[in-house]
C-alpha cells in the first residue's frame, strides 16, 4: 500500500463521512470531495494535528454555481498534497479563517473575500487584497457571473446590460 | 518607550528596494520595527479571470507574462498540468529541454538577485560584476528562444524549439566561463567580512517559523529545511538528474546568499548533465484541443521557490479555473515576520532577500525617427554613455575598461 493510500485509509477509518470521498489521484496527490462547513471543521483538526499536514500552501477559491468552493492545499513532511475541499452557499458564504493555525493562508483568505465575496470569520483586520481602493462593493470578479466586459476602469463601476424583461417592465411603468 | 512615541512610516508603493509597487507600513519605536503591514496587490492584472476566456494554448502565452524573470517556470507548471489532464506523456528530449531552460533561468535569476542584494547593501561592485555575468546567460536564453525573458519554449505537449549541436557548444562555453565567476562569488560570500557583517543576523527566520509561515525556495532552505520540489515531487526529468539540494542553517540573509550562490553551481552542473544526456527524438507530442474534464495540481521549483498551479478542466478547450500560487506570494507571510524587531535601515535588504519578483524586460533601444528603430550593442551603448557624459563636461575615456567577455 502506498503512503497516500495509507493516509486515505486512516482518515476513512476515523471519519465515516469521508467514505468514498477521498481520491488518490496520483503520487503525492489526494483530493477530497466537497465537504460542508461542519464536516470540514470536524476533519481538519485531526488532519493537521494527528496526520502531520502542518503546512498550508494555498486555498483555491472556485465558483460551483449555487455555491462557492474552497480547496485547501495542505502538505505534510513527505510533500504529499491533500486537497481538502469545503463548500458554502453563495447566499451565505461563511467559512472559518484558518490563519490562526496556518499563518501562511492570510493573504489567500483575503483574496477569497475580495475576489469571491466569501465571509471569512476570524480573519484579522488588514488592507484588502488584491483589488484596488475604490473597488465597487458587491463586485466579486472571479465569480462566473461577473463579466469583465461590463466593468468601466475609469469610473470603477460595473454596468451590466439591463435584461430585456426588466427593460419592458421599466417601459410599461 | 510608551506607545505614544511610536511612529508609523509607510514605505511604498514606490519603493526603495523594488522596481515593482508594494507598500510596507512599519511602526517604529525609535529605530526598531514593532509592527509591519504588507500592502500588496498593486500589480493585480486579472490574469486568472482572463484564463477563463481563452483556450489552453493562449493561456500558455498569458501565463508566461506573469513574471519577467521566471516566465519559463509558470509555463512549465501549466503545460505539465494540462498534459497530466490529457494523459499525454511528452517526449524525453522535450523534458530535457524544459529542465535545461529552467536551470539557465535559475542562473539568470539568482545572478540578478545577487546584484540586487549587493546594491541594497551598498556593494555596487558586486552588483556590476553579477549583472555583467548575467548578460551572458541572457544572451544564451535569447539564442535559445529568441528573447531575453519570455523565451516561449514551452507548449502543451513539449517544447517549441530544439537545441542543436552548435547551440549546445555555446551553452557549454557560457557555463565554463560562468562557473569560474561563480566560484569567485562563492569565495566572496563565504570569506568577505563586510558582506558577513552586513548580512549575518539580519532577517532572521527560524526553521520552525519558516515552516509555520509557509516560506519556500532559498528562504526556507537557508533555514535548514531541504524543501525543493525538484526532489520532493520530481517533474520532467529531475528524477534522473543527480544534484544536491543546498541548505544552510544560518537562517538569515547571509544564509540566503550562500544558498543562492551554491545553487548557481548546482544549476551549472544540471545544465551540463542535460546537454550530455539529452536523447534524440521528437520535441512535441500531439495533445487534443479539448482537454478531458478533471482537476490537477502541478508544482515546479521556480528560482524563488515552489510554484503551484491548480487547473480545472470542464471538458472544453477553455479552462474552467486556473489558479497560480507563485513563490513570492508564499514568502510575504514570512517576510512580515522577519521585519519585526529589525532596524529601519535593514528594511530594504530584508525585503529584497526573499527575492520578490520584479520585471526586467527592457532592452536598450534608440529611436532614430518616428518609425525606424535600431538596437544598440554593448560597444555602441558604451560610446553613447561616453558622449552623454562629455556633454555634461566629464571625460571618462581615460578610464581603461576591459573588453566585454564574449562567452560564445
Short mmCIF file of N, CA and C in Angstrom, two decimals, chain B residues 221-335:
data_model
loop_
_atom_site.label_atom_id
_atom_site.label_comp_id
_atom_site.label_asym_id
_atom_site.label_seq_id
_atom_site.Cartn_x
_atom_site.Cartn_y
_atom_site.Cartn_z
N UNK B 221 15.18 27.02 2.56
CA UNK B 221 16.38 26.18 2.56
C UNK B 221 17.49 26.81 3.40
N UNK B 222 17.49 28.15 3.46
CA UNK B 222 18.50 28.82 4.30
C UNK B 222 18.13 28.72 5.77
N UNK B 223 16.91 28.24 6.07
CA UNK B 223 16.53 28.00 7.46
C UNK B 223 16.67 26.52 7.80
N UNK B 224 17.38 25.80 6.98
CA UNK B 224 17.72 24.41 7.30
C UNK B 224 16.72 23.37 6.88
N UNK B 225 15.74 23.72 6.02
CA UNK B 225 14.75 22.73 5.57
C UNK B 225 15.05 22.37 4.12
N UNK B 226 15.24 21.08 3.85
CA UNK B 226 15.62 20.69 2.48
C UNK B 226 14.38 20.51 1.60
N UNK B 227 13.60 21.57 1.49
CA UNK B 227 12.36 21.50 0.72
C UNK B 227 12.60 22.05 -0.68
N UNK B 228 12.63 21.16 -1.64
CA UNK B 228 12.86 21.54 -3.03
C UNK B 228 11.99 20.63 -3.88
N UNK B 229 11.07 21.21 -4.64
CA UNK B 229 10.11 20.42 -5.40
C UNK B 229 10.82 19.48 -6.38
N UNK B 230 12.01 19.87 -6.82
CA UNK B 230 12.74 19.03 -7.77
C UNK B 230 13.06 17.66 -7.18
N UNK B 231 13.14 17.58 -5.84
CA UNK B 231 13.38 16.26 -5.22
C UNK B 231 12.14 15.76 -4.47
N UNK B 232 11.37 16.69 -3.90
CA UNK B 232 10.18 16.29 -3.13
C UNK B 232 9.13 15.68 -4.06
N UNK B 233 8.92 16.30 -5.21
CA UNK B 233 7.88 15.85 -6.14
C UNK B 233 8.46 16.00 -7.56
N UNK B 234 9.44 15.14 -7.92
CA UNK B 234 10.19 15.37 -9.17
C UNK B 234 9.28 15.44 -10.41
N UNK B 235 9.58 16.39 -11.27
CA UNK B 235 8.82 16.56 -12.51
C UNK B 235 9.82 16.57 -13.66
N UNK B 236 9.28 16.58 -14.88
CA UNK B 236 10.13 16.50 -16.09
C UNK B 236 11.13 15.35 -15.90
N UNK B 237 12.44 15.64 -15.99
CA UNK B 237 13.41 14.55 -15.81
C UNK B 237 14.28 14.76 -14.56
N UNK B 238 13.80 15.58 -13.63
CA UNK B 238 14.61 15.83 -12.44
C UNK B 238 14.90 14.55 -11.65
N UNK B 239 13.99 13.57 -11.77
CA UNK B 239 14.20 12.31 -11.06
C UNK B 239 15.47 11.58 -11.52
N UNK B 240 15.95 11.88 -12.75
CA UNK B 240 17.12 11.18 -13.30
C UNK B 240 18.42 11.95 -13.10
N UNK B 241 18.28 13.20 -12.65
CA UNK B 241 19.47 14.07 -12.63
C UNK B 241 20.07 14.10 -11.23
N UNK B 242 21.36 13.79 -11.12
CA UNK B 242 21.98 13.88 -9.79
C UNK B 242 22.30 15.33 -9.44
N UNK B 243 21.76 15.80 -8.36
CA UNK B 243 22.14 17.13 -7.87
C UNK B 243 21.86 17.21 -6.38
N UNK B 244 22.47 18.21 -5.77
CA UNK B 244 22.38 18.35 -4.33
C UNK B 244 21.40 19.48 -4.00
N UNK B 245 20.51 19.25 -3.02
CA UNK B 245 19.66 20.34 -2.55
C UNK B 245 20.47 21.13 -1.53
N UNK B 246 20.69 22.41 -1.85
CA UNK B 246 21.54 23.22 -0.98
C UNK B 246 20.74 23.74 0.22
N UNK B 247 21.24 23.49 1.40
CA UNK B 247 20.61 24.08 2.59
C UNK B 247 21.68 24.78 3.42
N UNK B 248 21.21 25.59 4.34
CA UNK B 248 22.13 26.32 5.20
C UNK B 248 21.41 26.52 6.54
N UNK B 249 22.16 26.68 7.59
CA UNK B 249 21.49 26.80 8.90
C UNK B 249 21.64 28.19 9.52
N UNK B 250 22.18 29.14 8.76
CA UNK B 250 22.32 30.48 9.33
C UNK B 250 20.96 31.14 9.58
N UNK B 251 19.95 30.77 8.77
CA UNK B 251 18.59 31.28 8.93
C UNK B 251 18.51 32.81 8.89
N UNK B 252 19.38 33.42 8.11
CA UNK B 252 19.32 34.88 7.94
C UNK B 252 19.69 35.21 6.49
N UNK B 253 19.88 36.51 6.22
CA UNK B 253 20.13 36.89 4.82
C UNK B 253 21.49 36.37 4.35
N UNK B 254 22.43 36.26 5.27
CA UNK B 254 23.72 35.69 4.90
C UNK B 254 23.52 34.26 4.38
N UNK B 255 22.70 33.49 5.10
CA UNK B 255 22.40 32.11 4.69
C UNK B 255 21.73 32.06 3.33
N UNK B 256 20.80 32.99 3.11
CA UNK B 256 20.08 33.01 1.82
C UNK B 256 21.05 33.33 0.68
N UNK B 257 22.04 34.16 0.97
CA UNK B 257 23.04 34.48 -0.05
C UNK B 257 23.87 33.24 -0.38
N UNK B 258 24.32 32.55 0.67
CA UNK B 258 25.14 31.36 0.46
C UNK B 258 24.36 30.31 -0.33
N UNK B 259 23.09 30.10 0.05
CA UNK B 259 22.27 29.11 -0.65
C UNK B 259 22.18 29.43 -2.14
N UNK B 260 21.92 30.69 -2.44
CA UNK B 260 21.75 31.04 -3.86
C UNK B 260 23.06 30.89 -4.64
N UNK B 261 24.16 31.29 -4.02
CA UNK B 261 25.45 31.18 -4.73
C UNK B 261 25.76 29.70 -5.00
N UNK B 262 25.56 28.85 -3.99
CA UNK B 262 25.86 27.42 -4.19
C UNK B 262 24.88 26.78 -5.17
N UNK B 263 23.64 27.27 -5.18
CA UNK B 263 22.67 26.75 -6.15
C UNK B 263 23.08 27.07 -7.58
N UNK B 264 23.78 28.18 -7.76
CA UNK B 264 24.27 28.52 -9.09
C UNK B 264 25.18 27.42 -9.61
N UNK B 265 26.07 26.93 -8.73
CA UNK B 265 27.00 25.87 -9.14
C UNK B 265 26.25 24.57 -9.45
N UNK B 266 25.22 24.27 -8.64
CA UNK B 266 24.42 23.07 -8.91
C UNK B 266 23.71 23.19 -10.26
N UNK B 267 23.16 24.38 -10.51
CA UNK B 267 22.44 24.58 -11.78
C UNK B 267 23.38 24.41 -12.98
N UNK B 268 24.61 24.89 -12.84
CA UNK B 268 25.59 24.73 -13.93
C UNK B 268 25.81 23.24 -14.20
N UNK B 269 25.92 22.45 -13.12
CA UNK B 269 26.11 21.00 -13.29
C UNK B 269 24.90 20.36 -13.96
N UNK B 270 23.68 20.81 -13.57
CA UNK B 270 22.47 20.24 -14.18
C UNK B 270 22.43 20.57 -15.67
N UNK B 271 22.81 21.80 -16.02
CA UNK B 271 22.83 22.20 -17.43
C UNK B 271 23.78 21.28 -18.21
N UNK B 272 24.96 21.04 -17.64
CA UNK B 272 25.94 20.17 -18.32
C UNK B 272 25.40 18.76 -18.46
N UNK B 273 24.75 18.28 -17.40
CA UNK B 273 24.19 16.92 -17.43
C UNK B 273 23.15 16.80 -18.55
N UNK B 274 22.29 17.82 -18.64
CA UNK B 274 21.22 17.80 -19.65
C UNK B 274 21.82 17.76 -21.05
N UNK B 275 22.84 18.58 -21.27
CA UNK B 275 23.44 18.63 -22.60
C UNK B 275 24.08 17.29 -22.95
N UNK B 276 24.72 16.68 -21.97
CA UNK B 276 25.42 15.42 -22.20
C UNK B 276 24.44 14.26 -22.43
N UNK B 277 23.34 14.28 -21.69
CA UNK B 277 22.45 13.11 -21.69
C UNK B 277 21.15 13.29 -22.47
N UNK B 278 21.01 14.42 -23.15
CA UNK B 278 19.78 14.67 -23.89
C UNK B 278 19.61 13.66 -25.02
N UNK B 279 18.50 12.88 -24.99
CA UNK B 279 18.34 11.89 -26.05
C UNK B 279 17.86 12.54 -27.35
N UNK B 280 18.04 11.82 -28.46
CA UNK B 280 17.49 12.31 -29.74
C UNK B 280 15.99 12.03 -29.75
N UNK B 281 15.31 12.66 -30.67
CA UNK B 281 13.89 12.35 -30.83
C UNK B 281 13.03 13.58 -31.01
N UNK B 282 11.72 13.35 -30.96
CA UNK B 282 10.76 14.45 -31.14
C UNK B 282 10.84 15.41 -29.96
N UNK B 283 10.30 16.60 -30.20
CA UNK B 283 10.28 17.56 -29.10
C UNK B 283 8.84 17.91 -28.70
N UNK B 284 7.88 17.39 -29.42
CA UNK B 284 6.49 17.70 -29.03
C UNK B 284 5.57 16.52 -29.34
N UNK B 285 4.63 16.28 -28.43
CA UNK B 285 3.63 15.23 -28.64
C UNK B 285 2.28 15.89 -28.94
N UNK B 286 1.44 15.14 -29.63
CA UNK B 286 0.14 15.71 -30.00
C UNK B 286 -0.81 15.69 -28.79
N UNK B 287 -1.46 16.82 -28.57
CA UNK B 287 -2.42 16.92 -27.46
C UNK B 287 -3.74 17.43 -28.05
N UNK B 288 -4.87 16.81 -27.68
CA UNK B 288 -6.14 17.29 -28.23
C UNK B 288 -6.45 18.71 -27.76
N UNK B 289 -7.20 19.44 -28.58
CA UNK B 289 -7.57 20.81 -28.21
C UNK B 289 -8.50 20.82 -27.00
N UNK B 290 -9.43 19.82 -27.00
CA UNK B 290 -10.33 19.71 -25.86
C UNK B 290 -9.69 18.85 -24.79
N UNK B 291 -9.57 19.39 -23.62
CA UNK B 291 -8.90 18.66 -22.54
C UNK B 291 -9.96 17.97 -21.69
N UNK B 292 -9.78 16.65 -21.42
CA UNK B 292 -10.80 15.94 -20.63
C UNK B 292 -11.05 16.61 -19.28
N UNK B 293 -12.30 16.51 -18.81
CA UNK B 293 -12.66 17.14 -17.55
C UNK B 293 -11.84 16.55 -16.40
N UNK B 294 -11.51 17.38 -15.46
CA UNK B 294 -10.74 16.92 -14.31
C UNK B 294 -10.03 18.08 -13.65
N UNK B 295 -9.29 17.76 -12.61
CA UNK B 295 -8.54 18.81 -11.93
C UNK B 295 -7.15 18.29 -11.61
N UNK B 296 -6.22 19.21 -11.51
CA UNK B 296 -4.84 18.80 -11.30
C UNK B 296 -4.09 19.89 -10.52
N UNK B 297 -3.14 19.44 -9.71
CA UNK B 297 -2.26 20.39 -9.03
C UNK B 297 -0.86 20.13 -9.55
N UNK B 298 -0.26 21.14 -10.16
CA UNK B 298 1.05 20.97 -10.77
C UNK B 298 2.05 21.85 -10.01
N UNK B 299 3.21 21.29 -9.72
CA UNK B 299 4.20 22.06 -8.96
C UNK B 299 5.54 22.10 -9.69
N UNK B 300 6.22 23.23 -9.60
CA UNK B 300 7.59 23.30 -10.10
C UNK B 300 8.43 24.05 -9.07
N UNK B 301 9.73 23.91 -9.16
CA UNK B 301 10.62 24.68 -8.30
C UNK B 301 11.14 25.86 -9.11
N UNK B 302 10.52 27.01 -8.91
CA UNK B 302 10.96 28.23 -9.58
C UNK B 302 12.24 28.72 -8.90
N UNK B 303 12.95 29.67 -9.50
CA UNK B 303 14.14 30.20 -8.83
C UNK B 303 13.82 30.71 -7.42
N UNK B 304 12.60 31.21 -7.23
CA UNK B 304 12.22 31.75 -5.92
C UNK B 304 11.54 30.73 -5.02
N UNK B 305 11.26 29.56 -5.53
CA UNK B 305 10.64 28.53 -4.70
C UNK B 305 9.50 27.82 -5.38
N UNK B 306 8.68 27.17 -4.55
CA UNK B 306 7.61 26.32 -5.07
C UNK B 306 6.55 27.13 -5.81
N UNK B 307 6.28 26.75 -7.03
CA UNK B 307 5.24 27.39 -7.84
C UNK B 307 4.13 26.38 -8.02
N UNK B 308 2.90 26.74 -7.59
CA UNK B 308 1.79 25.79 -7.66
C UNK B 308 0.75 26.29 -8.65
N UNK B 309 0.32 25.42 -9.55
CA UNK B 309 -0.78 25.75 -10.45
C UNK B 309 -1.91 24.76 -10.21
N UNK B 310 -3.10 25.28 -9.96
CA UNK B 310 -4.28 24.44 -9.88
C UNK B 310 -5.07 24.67 -11.16
N UNK B 311 -5.33 23.59 -11.88
CA UNK B 311 -6.03 23.72 -13.17
C UNK B 311 -7.24 22.81 -13.15
N UNK B 312 -8.39 23.34 -13.54
CA UNK B 312 -9.59 22.51 -13.63
C UNK B 312 -10.16 22.63 -15.04
N UNK B 313 -10.43 21.48 -15.61
CA UNK B 313 -10.99 21.46 -16.97
C UNK B 313 -12.44 20.99 -16.90
N UNK B 314 -13.27 21.56 -17.78
CA UNK B 314 -14.66 21.11 -17.85
C UNK B 314 -14.92 20.35 -19.15
N UNK B 315 -13.85 19.91 -19.79
CA UNK B 315 -14.01 19.10 -21.00
C UNK B 315 -14.03 19.91 -22.28
N UNK B 316 -13.92 21.23 -22.17
CA UNK B 316 -13.90 22.06 -23.37
C UNK B 316 -12.46 22.46 -23.68
N UNK B 317 -12.29 23.38 -24.62
CA UNK B 317 -10.94 23.83 -24.94
C UNK B 317 -10.54 25.08 -24.14
N UNK B 318 -11.42 25.47 -23.22
CA UNK B 318 -11.13 26.63 -22.36
C UNK B 318 -11.10 26.17 -20.91
N UNK B 319 -10.06 26.50 -20.14
CA UNK B 319 -10.04 26.02 -18.75
C UNK B 319 -11.15 26.64 -17.91
N UNK B 320 -11.63 25.86 -16.94
CA UNK B 320 -12.70 26.33 -16.08
C UNK B 320 -12.14 27.20 -14.96
N UNK B 321 -10.96 26.82 -14.46
CA UNK B 321 -10.34 27.60 -13.39
C UNK B 321 -8.83 27.36 -13.44
N UNK B 322 -8.10 28.45 -13.39
CA UNK B 322 -6.63 28.36 -13.29
C UNK B 322 -6.23 29.21 -12.10
N UNK B 323 -5.52 28.61 -11.18
CA UNK B 323 -5.07 29.36 -10.02
C UNK B 323 -3.56 29.19 -9.90
N UNK B 324 -2.86 30.30 -9.79
CA UNK B 324 -1.40 30.26 -9.71
C UNK B 324 -0.96 30.76 -8.34
N UNK B 325 -0.27 29.92 -7.61
CA UNK B 325 0.32 30.37 -6.33
C UNK B 325 1.83 30.51 -6.59
N UNK B 326 2.20 31.75 -6.94
CA UNK B 326 3.61 32.00 -7.26
C UNK B 326 4.42 32.02 -5.96
N UNK B 327 5.74 31.74 -6.05
CA UNK B 327 6.53 31.61 -4.82
C UNK B 327 6.60 32.88 -3.96
N UNK B 328 6.67 34.06 -4.62
CA UNK B 328 6.76 35.29 -3.81
C UNK B 328 5.51 35.44 -2.94
N UNK B 329 4.38 34.97 -3.46
CA UNK B 329 3.12 35.07 -2.73
C UNK B 329 3.21 34.31 -1.41
N UNK B 330 3.98 33.23 -1.42
CA UNK B 330 4.13 32.43 -0.20
C UNK B 330 5.10 33.08 0.77
N UNK B 331 6.09 33.79 0.24
CA UNK B 331 7.14 34.32 1.11
C UNK B 331 6.79 35.62 1.82
N UNK B 332 5.71 36.30 1.38
CA UNK B 332 5.34 37.56 2.04
C UNK B 332 5.05 37.35 3.52
N UNK B 333 4.37 36.22 3.84
CA UNK B 333 3.98 35.99 5.24
C UNK B 333 5.21 35.91 6.14
N UNK B 334 6.22 35.18 5.65
CA UNK B 334 7.44 35.03 6.42
C UNK B 334 8.18 36.36 6.49
N UNK B 335 8.11 37.12 5.41
CA UNK B 335 8.85 38.38 5.38
C UNK B 335 8.33 39.38 6.40
#
